[in-house]
Amino acid sequence: MHLVPVGPSAYLAEVAGAAVALDLASWARRTGVDAVEVVPAARTVLFDGVVDPAALRRVLQRWRPGAAAVDGDLVEVPTTYDGDDLDDVAERWGTDRAGVVARHAELTFTSAFCGFAPGFAYLTGLPDGLAVPRLDSPRPRVPAGSVGLAGSWCGVYPTSSPGGWRLLGRTDVSLWDPARPQPALLAPGTRVRFVPA
Amino acid sequence: MTWEVLEAPGLVTVQDGGRTGLAHLGVPRAGPLDRPAAGLAGRLVGNPPHAAVLEVTLSGLVLRAGEARWVAVTGAACEVTVDGRARGHGRAERVPAGAVLRLGPATAGVRSYLAVAGGWAVEPVLGSRSTDTLAWVGPPRVLAGTLLPVGPPAGPPATVEVPGRWSPGPVVLRVHPGPRLDRFAAGTLARLCATSYAVGPASDRVGLRLAAVAGEVLERTDVRELASEGMVLGAVQVPPDGQPVVLLADHPATGGYPVVAVVPADDLARVAQLRPGDPVRFRPA
């Protein structure tokens, strides 16, 4: 792990990938590091609002990959597979619509980090061989609840927004609700399965 | 009792200390862009730190007072009247019950702050009364017809008048080297500090968008795609067009453009009051 300063009061820890970043972030949060924000991402964990960098460094030296044993709650997302890009993804995967549904619904994903919008979780778990490129030009409006793929990420749009992910289907579950004690349904660490509705 | 908003022609939002600890869920921090001005307004009316204020952007605001209270307007210069009679900027003023309080359009700067004794007591969302304009987490935007509840006053107004007016003059922002400086050509930080920039018209609470006056670009030499990573307040991102964007309070929690430099938070209050076309320079921190 490499710590890179980000201005006077933040540090980026660079790690090998999203799973390790989630592990480090979960461990750091549980251990109680001196930082206002602990933000995992694809290959980094940001520690923002750090008052004592030396103390942060000392604590992070104790972390070993695998320490957090990320094993979050399993959330099932009922999904209607009727997305606009279902045929396109089927062609890329060398199968048909039913084949896409079967492959996607048999995977268990893990929420690695949130970004882009509140409650928008980047889900890992898609095998590299099934990765699909983003759309060349994003759609101006993707409805809330849309389930999509981009690269080897899977994601569900919590609110309607522009977006360039390839859409497999949609769900009615509420991904983001500020009135809930846990506003993000798919907070980092949560495990996710898509269930054909 | 509530105060009724009669006119809110531009962007008006409620802001308190901001919403911290939720960046990992993708929630922006929000909070007032000009924190010293917002804090001063609260102190002038005797509020505790981080009681909610209104952030009024450029076009002014008209309210009818639900009860008699002390108020204070700080930040961007604007005319302040109560029932048509001129009142001071940067000082506590008494508003009688039922009176009409008017903040005129900003005559210098961009963002004015209106504090009321007791604070604007709208319902908090996720522990904060701040409205973020990126994802609209927080209390709804303040519009004509909005009813704003006011909390119980905490103490007497400040007796000493404090200079609160925004002072014009060239803005020079300090910069620390950013985490992705190594993705740019050698000498890029020096080039950033040697370039005259102007504030772009698309600047908002998310970011200060700058354009080099003479068209210089910050040249990226390592063009491999950067995986999304956590962003900080004051991060100077460089999109493919080579023109820097300084991230402000409503910035997204993660981003994929490389951060070439970071402006310390203390320097960002000045940024809150910059208008399109205003000059900006950088210097090493």
Short mmCIF file of C-alpha atoms in Angstrom, two decimals:
data_model
loop_
_atom_site.label_atom_id
_atom_site.label_comp_id
_atom_site.label_asym_id
_atom_site.label_seq_id
_atom_site.Cartn_x
_atom_site.Cartn_y
_atom_site.Cartn_z
CA MET A 1 0.00 0.00 0.00
CA HIS A 2 1.27 3.38 -1.06
CA LEU A 3 0.03 6.59 0.65
CA VAL A 4 -0.12 9.68 -1.58
CA PRO A 5 -0.89 13.10 -0.05
CA VAL A 6 -3.91 14.92 -1.49
CA GLY A 7 -3.42 18.46 -0.25
CA PRO A 8 -2.87 19.34 3.41
CA SER A 9 -5.40 17.02 5.07
CA ALA A 10 -6.11 13.98 2.91
CA TYR A 11 -4.31 10.85 1.71
CA LEU A 12 -4.97 8.34 -1.06
CA ALA A 13 -3.97 4.77 -0.28
CA GLU A 14 -3.18 3.02 -3.55
CA VAL A 15 -3.94 -0.70 -3.63
CA ALA A 16 -4.22 -3.47 -6.21
CA GLY A 17 -7.95 -3.33 -6.93
CA ALA A 18 -11.51 -2.80 -5.79
CA ALA A 19 -11.70 -5.85 -3.52
CA VAL A 20 -8.55 -4.83 -1.64
CA ALA A 21 -9.75 -1.23 -1.44
CA LEU A 22 -13.02 -2.37 0.10
CA ASP A 23 -11.12 -4.58 2.52
CA LEU A 24 -8.86 -1.71 3.60
CA ALA A 25 -11.73 0.76 3.89
CA SER A 26 -13.87 -1.66 5.92
CA TRP A 27 -10.95 -2.44 8.21
CA ALA A 28 -10.05 1.23 8.65
CA ARG A 29 -13.64 2.16 9.45
CA ARG A 30 -13.90 -0.65 12.00
CA THR A 31 -10.52 0.17 13.53
CA GLY A 32 -11.45 3.83 13.81
CA VAL A 33 -8.83 5.80 11.90
CA ASP A 34 -8.45 9.55 12.30
CA ALA A 35 -10.33 10.64 9.16
CA VAL A 36 -13.70 12.28 8.55
CA GLU A 37 -14.26 10.36 5.32
CA VAL A 38 -13.03 6.91 4.28
CA VAL A 39 -13.87 6.49 0.59
CA PRO A 40 -13.04 3.23 -1.20
CA ALA A 41 -12.89 3.30 -5.00
CA ALA A 42 -11.60 1.13 -7.84
CA ARG A 43 -7.91 1.10 -6.84
CA THR A 44 -7.69 3.53 -3.95
CA VAL A 45 -9.04 4.44 -0.55
CA LEU A 46 -9.28 8.15 0.22
CA PHE A 47 -8.80 9.27 3.82
CA ASP A 48 -10.09 12.84 3.99
CA GLY A 49 -10.15 15.20 6.97
CA VAL A 50 -6.96 13.80 8.49
CA VAL A 51 -5.62 15.84 11.41
CA ASP A 52 -2.62 13.68 12.34
CA PRO A 53 -1.01 12.05 9.26
CA ALA A 54 1.59 10.24 11.38
CA ALA A 55 -1.14 8.56 13.43
CA LEU A 56 -2.97 7.54 10.23
CA ARG A 57 0.23 6.02 8.84
CA ARG A 58 0.87 4.11 12.08
CA VAL A 59 -2.64 2.64 12.12
CA LEU A 60 -2.61 1.71 8.43
CA GLN A 61 0.69 -0.15 8.86
CA ARG A 62 -1.20 -2.68 10.97
CA TRP A 63 -3.56 -3.55 8.12
CA ARG A 64 -3.03 -6.79 6.21
CA PRO A 65 -5.05 -7.65 3.09
CA GLY A 66 -7.92 -9.91 4.07
CA ALA A 67 -8.10 -8.43 7.56
CA ALA A 68 -11.67 -7.22 7.21
CA ALA A 69 -13.09 -10.49 5.82
CA VAL A 70 -15.76 -8.51 3.98
CA ASP A 71 -18.92 -10.56 4.25
CA GLY A 72 -21.79 -8.11 4.15
CA ASP A 73 -25.53 -8.69 4.11
CA LEU A 74 -26.93 -10.44 1.04
CA VAL A 75 -29.53 -8.32 -0.75
CA GLU A 76 -31.76 -9.80 -3.44
CA VAL A 77 -32.77 -7.43 -6.21
CA PRO A 78 -35.87 -8.60 -8.13
CA THR A 79 -35.19 -7.67 -11.73
CA THR A 80 -37.30 -7.55 -14.88
CA TYR A 81 -34.88 -8.34 -17.69
CA ASP A 82 -36.22 -6.14 -20.50
CA GLY A 83 -33.38 -3.61 -20.89
CA ASP A 84 -32.70 -1.80 -24.14
CA ASP A 85 -29.24 -3.37 -24.45
CA LEU A 86 -30.21 -6.96 -23.64
CA ASP A 87 -29.85 -8.11 -27.26
CA ASP A 88 -26.57 -6.25 -27.63
CA VAL A 89 -25.14 -7.88 -24.49
CA ALA A 90 -26.45 -11.29 -25.62
CA GLU A 91 -24.54 -10.91 -28.88
CA ARG A 92 -21.34 -9.88 -27.04
CA TRP A 93 -21.69 -12.84 -24.69
CA GLY A 94 -22.42 -15.23 -27.57
CA THR A 95 -25.79 -16.24 -26.23
CA ASP A 96 -29.44 -15.22 -26.33
CA ARG A 97 -31.64 -13.17 -23.98
CA ALA A 98 -32.37 -16.17 -21.76
CA GLY A 99 -28.65 -16.91 -21.62
CA VAL A 100 -27.85 -13.38 -20.40
CA VAL A 101 -30.51 -13.63 -17.70
CA ALA A 102 -29.26 -17.02 -16.56
CA ARG A 103 -25.61 -15.96 -16.39
CA HIS A 104 -26.30 -12.62 -14.72
CA ALA A 105 -28.71 -14.05 -12.15
CA GLU A 106 -26.36 -16.85 -11.08
CA LEU A 107 -23.60 -14.43 -10.03
CA THR A 108 -23.12 -13.01 -6.54
CA PHE A 109 -21.89 -9.44 -6.72
CA THR A 110 -20.28 -7.31 -4.02
CA SER A 111 -20.72 -3.55 -3.66
CA ALA A 112 -17.13 -2.26 -3.87
CA PHE A 113 -17.85 1.45 -3.62
CA CYS A 114 -20.46 4.12 -4.26
CA GLY A 115 -19.97 7.08 -6.55
CA PHE A 116 -21.50 8.93 -9.50
CA ALA A 117 -24.70 9.49 -7.48
CA PRO A 118 -25.82 8.84 -3.90
CA GLY A 119 -26.43 5.12 -3.52
CA PHE A 120 -25.00 4.21 -6.94
CA ALA A 121 -22.95 1.12 -6.11
CA TYR A 122 -20.17 -0.26 -8.30
CA LEU A 123 -20.69 -4.01 -8.06
CA THR A 124 -17.84 -6.45 -8.63
CA GLY A 125 -18.33 -10.08 -9.52
CA LEU A 126 -18.74 -10.10 -13.30
CA PRO A 127 -16.06 -12.37 -14.82
CA ASP A 128 -13.59 -10.42 -16.99
CA GLY A 129 -14.69 -12.41 -20.03
CA LEU A 130 -18.18 -10.91 -19.75
CA ALA A 131 -17.01 -7.27 -19.57
CA VAL A 132 -18.80 -4.94 -22.01
CA PRO A 133 -17.75 -1.44 -23.07
CA ARG A 134 -19.74 1.63 -22.10
CA LEU A 135 -22.04 3.12 -24.74
CA ASP A 136 -20.19 5.41 -27.13
CA SER A 137 -22.55 8.22 -26.24
CA PRO A 138 -24.50 8.19 -22.97
CA ARG A 139 -28.29 8.21 -22.93
CA PRO A 140 -29.65 11.58 -21.79
CA ARG A 141 -31.98 9.85 -19.34
CA VAL A 142 -31.78 6.42 -17.75
CA PRO A 143 -34.78 5.62 -15.52
CA ALA A 144 -34.33 4.94 -11.80
CA GLY A 145 -33.97 1.22 -11.07
CA SER A 146 -32.21 0.43 -14.36
CA VAL A 147 -29.73 -2.45 -14.03
CA GLY A 148 -26.69 -2.08 -16.28
CA LEU A 149 -23.15 -3.13 -17.08
CA ALA A 150 -20.03 -1.08 -17.88
CA GLY A 151 -16.64 -2.74 -18.17
CA SER A 152 -16.66 -5.49 -15.58
CA TRP A 153 -18.90 -3.45 -13.26
CA CYS A 154 -22.60 -3.99 -12.66
CA GLY A 155 -24.74 -1.17 -11.28
CA VAL A 156 -28.29 -0.07 -10.56
CA TYR A 157 -29.30 3.57 -11.12
CA PRO A 158 -30.79 4.86 -7.82
CA THR A 159 -32.31 7.93 -9.50
CA SER A 160 -32.97 8.77 -13.11
CA SER A 161 -29.95 10.43 -14.67
CA PRO A 162 -27.90 10.51 -17.87
CA GLY A 163 -25.88 7.34 -18.21
CA GLY A 164 -23.70 5.25 -20.49
CA TRP A 165 -24.11 1.77 -19.00
CA ARG A 166 -25.57 -1.06 -21.10
CA LEU A 167 -29.02 -1.80 -19.70
CA LEU A 168 -30.13 -5.35 -18.91
CA GLY A 169 -33.35 -4.61 -17.04
CA ARG A 170 -34.95 -2.78 -14.16
CA THR A 171 -35.98 -3.21 -10.55
CA ASP A 172 -38.62 -1.58 -8.37
CA VAL A 173 -36.60 -1.75 -5.16
CA SER A 174 -35.55 1.58 -3.64
CA LEU A 175 -31.78 1.90 -3.94
CA TRP A 176 -31.58 5.24 -2.15
CA ASP A 177 -33.85 6.64 0.54
CA PRO A 178 -32.48 9.36 2.85
CA ALA A 179 -35.29 8.64 5.32
CA ARG A 180 -33.96 5.13 6.02
CA PRO A 181 -31.35 4.52 8.76
CA GLN A 182 -29.21 2.96 6.00
CA PRO A 183 -30.05 5.23 3.06
CA ALA A 184 -28.03 3.25 0.49
CA LEU A 185 -29.42 -0.26 -0.07
CA LEU A 186 -26.12 -1.37 -1.61
CA ALA A 187 -23.58 0.27 0.72
CA PRO A 188 -19.96 -0.87 0.22
CA GLY A 189 -19.51 -4.47 1.37
CA THR A 190 -23.10 -5.52 0.63
CA ARG A 191 -23.44 -8.74 -1.40
CA VAL A 192 -26.02 -8.67 -4.18
CA ARG A 193 -27.93 -11.21 -6.25
CA PHE A 194 -30.32 -10.36 -9.07
CA VAL A 195 -33.47 -12.47 -9.09
CA PRO A 196 -35.51 -12.65 -12.33
CA ALA A 197 -38.96 -11.19 -11.57
CA MET B 1 -44.22 30.55 13.13
CA THR B 2 -42.73 30.37 9.69
CA TRP B 3 -41.31 32.90 7.29
CA GLU B 4 -42.80 32.93 3.82
CA VAL B 5 -40.62 33.30 0.77
CA LEU B 6 -42.27 35.84 -1.55
CA GLU B 7 -39.60 35.96 -4.27
CA ALA B 8 -36.56 33.78 -4.95
CA PRO B 9 -35.60 34.44 -8.56
CA GLY B 10 -32.17 32.77 -8.44
CA LEU B 11 -30.68 29.78 -6.64
CA VAL B 12 -31.43 29.98 -2.91
CA THR B 13 -30.54 27.06 -0.63
CA VAL B 14 -30.40 26.30 3.08
CA GLN B 15 -26.85 25.55 4.28
CA ASP B 16 -25.42 24.53 7.65
CA GLY B 17 -22.04 22.95 8.46
CA GLY B 18 -22.53 20.36 5.72
CA ARG B 19 -23.04 16.62 5.58
CA THR B 20 -19.90 14.70 6.56
CA GLY B 21 -19.10 11.03 6.87
CA LEU B 22 -21.26 9.89 3.94
CA ALA B 23 -18.87 10.32 0.99
CA HIS B 24 -18.51 6.52 0.80
CA LEU B 25 -22.24 6.38 -0.10
CA GLY B 26 -21.72 8.95 -2.86
CA VAL B 27 -23.16 11.88 -0.89
CA PRO B 28 -21.57 15.31 -1.48
CA ARG B 29 -20.54 17.34 1.57
CA ALA B 30 -22.49 20.52 0.66
CA GLY B 31 -22.35 23.46 3.12
CA PRO B 32 -21.93 27.19 2.39
CA LEU B 33 -19.39 28.06 -0.30
CA ASP B 34 -18.26 31.17 1.59
CA ARG B 35 -17.90 29.68 5.06
CA PRO B 36 -16.44 32.79 6.77
CA ALA B 37 -19.38 34.91 5.53
CA ALA B 38 -21.95 32.28 6.57
CA GLY B 39 -20.31 31.93 9.98
CA LEU B 40 -20.25 35.70 10.49
CA ALA B 41 -23.96 36.01 9.68
CA GLY B 42 -24.74 33.41 12.34
CA ARG B 43 -22.52 35.05 14.97
CA LEU B 44 -24.07 38.46 14.32
CA VAL B 45 -27.53 37.18 15.32
CA GLY B 46 -26.22 35.14 18.27
CA ASN B 47 -26.57 31.67 16.73
CA PRO B 48 -24.41 28.69 17.65
CA PRO B 49 -21.86 27.62 15.00
CA HIS B 50 -23.35 25.81 12.02
CA ALA B 51 -26.95 26.97 12.58
CA ALA B 52 -28.51 27.00 9.12
CA VAL B 53 -28.35 30.13 6.94
CA LEU B 54 -29.75 30.87 3.50
CA GLU B 55 -27.28 31.07 0.64
CA VAL B 56 -28.65 33.55 -1.89
CA THR B 57 -27.09 33.47 -5.36
CA LEU B 58 -26.90 36.74 -7.34
CA SER B 59 -30.58 37.54 -7.77
CA GLY B 60 -31.82 38.38 -4.30
CA LEU B 61 -34.62 37.17 -2.05
CA VAL B 62 -37.84 38.55 -0.52
CA LEU B 63 -39.35 37.13 2.68
CA ARG B 64 -42.22 37.98 5.02
CA ALA B 65 -41.20 37.68 8.68
CA GLY B 66 -43.39 35.31 10.70
CA GLU B 67 -42.23 36.84 13.97
CA ALA B 68 -39.97 39.66 15.15
CA ARG B 69 -36.35 38.50 14.94
CA TRP B 70 -32.78 39.69 14.49
CA VAL B 71 -31.35 38.96 11.06
CA ALA B 72 -27.98 39.57 9.40
CA VAL B 73 -26.89 39.63 5.76
CA THR B 74 -23.24 38.97 4.89
CA GLY B 75 -21.17 37.87 1.89
CA ALA B 76 -21.85 39.38 -1.52
CA ALA B 77 -22.80 43.06 -1.31
CA CYS B 78 -26.50 43.73 -1.82
CA GLU B 79 -29.16 46.22 -0.81
CA VAL B 80 -31.05 45.18 2.33
CA THR B 81 -34.46 46.69 3.13
CA VAL B 82 -37.20 46.07 5.69
CA ASP B 83 -40.61 47.29 4.56
CA GLY B 84 -38.80 49.39 1.97
CA ARG B 85 -36.43 51.12 4.42
CA ALA B 86 -32.68 50.64 3.99
CA ARG B 87 -30.90 48.44 6.53
CA GLY B 88 -27.23 47.54 6.99
CA HIS B 89 -25.19 44.75 5.44
CA GLY B 90 -22.85 42.87 7.79
CA ARG B 91 -24.69 43.77 11.00
CA ALA B 92 -27.63 42.54 13.07
CA GLU B 93 -30.93 44.19 12.12
CA ARG B 94 -34.30 43.81 13.82
CA VAL B 95 -37.20 42.72 11.60
CA PRO B 96 -40.72 43.24 13.03
CA ALA B 97 -43.38 40.51 12.75
CA GLY B 98 -45.09 40.65 9.36
CA ALA B 99 -42.46 42.93 7.82
CA VAL B 100 -41.07 42.30 4.35
CA LEU B 101 -37.30 41.70 4.27
CA ARG B 102 -35.74 42.21 0.86
CA LEU B 103 -32.22 41.35 -0.30
CA GLY B 104 -31.54 43.02 -3.64
CA PRO B 105 -29.43 41.51 -6.41
CA ALA B 106 -25.73 41.17 -5.59
CA THR B 107 -23.85 44.32 -6.58
CA ALA B 108 -20.41 42.74 -5.99
CA GLY B 109 -19.64 39.06 -5.44
CA VAL B 110 -22.12 36.25 -5.99
CA ARG B 111 -23.35 34.68 -2.74
CA SER B 112 -25.01 36.50 0.15
CA TYR B 113 -25.92 34.82 3.44
CA LEU B 114 -29.03 35.50 5.47
CA ALA B 115 -29.05 34.36 9.10
CA VAL B 116 -32.03 34.64 11.45
CA ALA B 117 -31.79 34.40 15.23
CA GLY B 118 -32.63 30.76 16.02
CA GLY B 119 -31.56 29.55 12.58
CA TRP B 120 -33.64 28.27 9.66
CA ALA B 121 -35.13 25.15 11.21
CA VAL B 122 -36.07 23.12 8.15
CA GLU B 123 -36.14 19.33 8.61
CA PRO B 124 -32.59 17.91 8.46
CA VAL B 125 -31.79 15.17 5.93
CA LEU B 126 -29.12 12.64 6.90
CA GLY B 127 -28.06 14.80 9.82
CA SER B 128 -27.72 18.10 7.98
CA ARG B 129 -29.83 21.03 6.78
CA SER B 130 -27.54 21.65 3.81
CA THR B 131 -28.89 21.24 0.29
CA ASP B 132 -26.49 19.73 -2.21
CA THR B 133 -27.18 20.83 -5.78
CA LEU B 134 -25.44 17.87 -7.48
CA ALA B 135 -27.80 15.11 -6.33
CA TRP B 136 -30.29 17.29 -4.41
CA VAL B 137 -29.73 15.52 -1.12
CA GLY B 138 -31.10 17.74 1.65
CA PRO B 139 -33.95 20.17 2.17
CA PRO B 140 -35.72 21.26 -1.02
CA ARG B 141 -34.49 24.31 -2.89
CA VAL B 142 -35.98 27.55 -1.54
CA LEU B 143 -38.57 28.95 -3.97
CA ALA B 144 -41.35 31.56 -3.92
CA GLY B 145 -44.02 30.10 -1.63
CA THR B 146 -41.57 28.09 0.51
CA LEU B 147 -42.41 28.31 4.23
CA LEU B 148 -39.29 28.39 6.38
CA PRO B 149 -39.56 27.50 10.09
CA VAL B 150 -37.31 29.39 12.50
CA GLY B 151 -35.79 27.90 15.65
CA PRO B 152 -35.77 29.42 19.14
CA PRO B 153 -33.13 32.18 19.54
CA ALA B 154 -30.03 30.98 21.39
CA GLY B 155 -28.76 34.31 22.67
CA PRO B 156 -28.59 38.05 22.08
CA PRO B 157 -27.20 39.43 18.83
CA ALA B 158 -23.56 40.44 18.66
CA THR B 159 -23.16 44.01 19.88
CA VAL B 160 -19.98 44.70 17.93
CA GLU B 161 -20.29 45.34 14.24
CA VAL B 162 -17.85 43.22 12.29
CA PRO B 163 -16.80 44.09 8.76
CA GLY B 164 -18.56 41.50 6.66
CA ARG B 165 -18.49 42.89 3.19
CA TRP B 166 -16.74 40.95 0.50
CA SER B 167 -13.62 42.75 -0.62
CA PRO B 168 -12.78 42.74 -4.32
CA GLY B 169 -9.26 42.30 -5.64
CA PRO B 170 -7.25 39.71 -7.54
CA VAL B 171 -7.72 36.15 -6.32
CA VAL B 172 -4.57 34.06 -5.99
CA LEU B 173 -5.20 30.49 -4.85
CA ARG B 174 -2.47 28.48 -3.15
CA VAL B 175 -1.90 24.99 -4.55
CA HIS B 176 -0.35 21.82 -3.16
CA PRO B 177 0.87 19.23 -5.68
CA GLY B 178 -1.96 16.85 -6.56
CA PRO B 179 -1.89 13.05 -6.39
CA ARG B 180 -1.87 12.68 -10.20
CA LEU B 181 0.63 15.40 -11.05
CA ASP B 182 2.84 12.63 -12.46
CA ARG B 183 0.35 12.10 -15.30
CA PHE B 184 1.18 15.53 -16.69
CA ALA B 185 4.17 16.97 -18.52
CA ALA B 186 7.19 18.01 -16.43
CA GLY B 187 6.79 21.50 -14.99
CA THR B 188 2.98 21.41 -15.05
CA LEU B 189 2.56 22.84 -11.53
CA ALA B 190 4.81 25.78 -12.49
CA ARG B 191 2.80 26.23 -15.69
CA LEU B 192 -0.45 26.22 -13.70
CA CYS B 193 1.00 28.95 -11.47
CA ALA B 194 2.25 30.99 -14.44
CA THR B 195 -1.07 31.00 -16.30
CA SER B 196 -3.77 33.69 -16.09
CA TYR B 197 -7.21 32.12 -15.84
CA ALA B 198 -10.71 33.53 -16.07
CA VAL B 199 -13.81 32.15 -14.35
CA GLY B 200 -16.00 30.25 -16.82
CA PRO B 201 -19.77 30.79 -17.05
CA ALA B 202 -20.59 27.17 -16.12
CA SER B 203 -19.08 27.56 -12.63
CA ASP B 204 -21.45 26.57 -9.84
CA ARG B 205 -21.50 25.00 -6.38
CA VAL B 206 -19.95 21.84 -7.83
CA GLY B 207 -16.88 23.43 -9.34
CA LEU B 208 -15.08 26.58 -10.40
CA ARG B 209 -14.49 26.08 -14.11
CA LEU B 210 -11.51 28.02 -15.38
CA ALA B 211 -10.27 28.88 -18.85
CA ALA B 212 -6.73 30.07 -19.61
CA VAL B 213 -6.92 33.65 -20.89
CA ALA B 214 -4.27 32.94 -23.55
CA GLY B 215 -5.57 29.45 -24.28
CA GLU B 216 -2.76 27.46 -22.61
CA VAL B 217 -3.63 23.83 -21.82
CA LEU B 218 -2.28 21.57 -19.09
CA GLU B 219 -0.78 18.74 -21.10
CA ARG B 220 -1.38 15.20 -19.94
CA THR B 221 1.46 12.88 -20.92
CA ASP B 222 0.16 9.69 -19.29
CA VAL B 223 -3.21 9.21 -20.96
CA ARG B 224 -4.04 5.77 -19.52
CA GLU B 225 -7.57 5.80 -18.17
CA LEU B 226 -7.66 6.70 -14.48
CA ALA B 227 -9.90 4.52 -12.34
CA SER B 228 -12.47 6.53 -10.36
CA GLU B 229 -11.06 7.68 -7.03
CA GLY B 230 -12.18 9.71 -4.03
CA MET B 231 -12.18 13.49 -4.50
CA VAL B 232 -11.47 16.24 -1.96
CA LEU B 233 -12.70 19.80 -1.59
CA GLY B 234 -10.37 22.08 -3.57
CA ALA B 235 -9.09 19.32 -5.88
CA VAL B 236 -7.97 20.82 -9.21
CA GLN B 237 -9.21 18.30 -11.80
CA VAL B 238 -8.09 18.46 -15.40
CA PRO B 239 -10.57 17.09 -17.96
CA PRO B 240 -9.35 16.22 -21.48
CA ASP B 241 -9.65 19.86 -22.65
CA GLY B 242 -6.71 20.79 -20.38
CA GLN B 243 -8.62 23.55 -18.51
CA PRO B 244 -8.71 23.15 -14.71
CA VAL B 245 -11.82 22.74 -12.57
CA VAL B 246 -11.56 23.47 -8.83
CA LEU B 247 -13.98 21.22 -6.93
CA LEU B 248 -16.29 23.04 -4.50
CA ALA B 249 -18.75 21.94 -1.78
CA ASP B 250 -21.17 19.93 -3.97
CA HIS B 251 -18.45 17.99 -5.81
CA PRO B 252 -19.05 14.30 -6.55
CA ALA B 253 -17.53 11.97 -3.97
CA THR B 254 -15.50 10.15 -6.62
CA GLY B 255 -14.21 11.20 -10.02
CA GLY B 256 -12.13 9.97 -12.91
CA TYR B 257 -10.24 13.06 -14.07
CA PRO B 258 -6.69 13.36 -12.74
CA VAL B 259 -6.10 15.82 -9.88
CA VAL B 260 -3.10 17.98 -10.69
CA ALA B 261 -3.17 20.15 -7.57
CA VAL B 262 -5.19 20.84 -4.42
CA VAL B 263 -6.30 24.27 -3.17
CA PRO B 264 -6.49 24.45 0.65
CA ALA B 265 -10.06 24.88 1.90
CA ASP B 266 -9.28 28.26 3.50
CA ASP B 267 -8.69 29.78 0.05
CA LEU B 268 -12.04 28.68 -1.34
CA ALA B 269 -14.18 31.34 0.36
CA ARG B 270 -12.87 33.89 -2.12
CA VAL B 271 -13.83 31.58 -4.96
CA ALA B 272 -17.45 31.63 -3.78
CA GLN B 273 -17.70 35.30 -4.75
CA LEU B 274 -16.13 35.14 -8.22
CA ARG B 275 -18.18 36.00 -11.28
CA PRO B 276 -17.75 34.71 -14.82
CA GLY B 277 -14.78 36.50 -16.39
CA ASP B 278 -13.09 37.35 -13.06
CA PRO B 279 -9.34 36.66 -13.04
CA VAL B 280 -7.82 33.81 -11.03
CA ARG B 281 -4.18 32.83 -10.56
CA PHE B 282 -2.45 30.08 -8.61
CA ARG B 283 0.73 30.08 -6.53
CA PRO B 284 2.61 27.30 -4.75
CA ALA B 285 1.42 26.73 -1.16
#
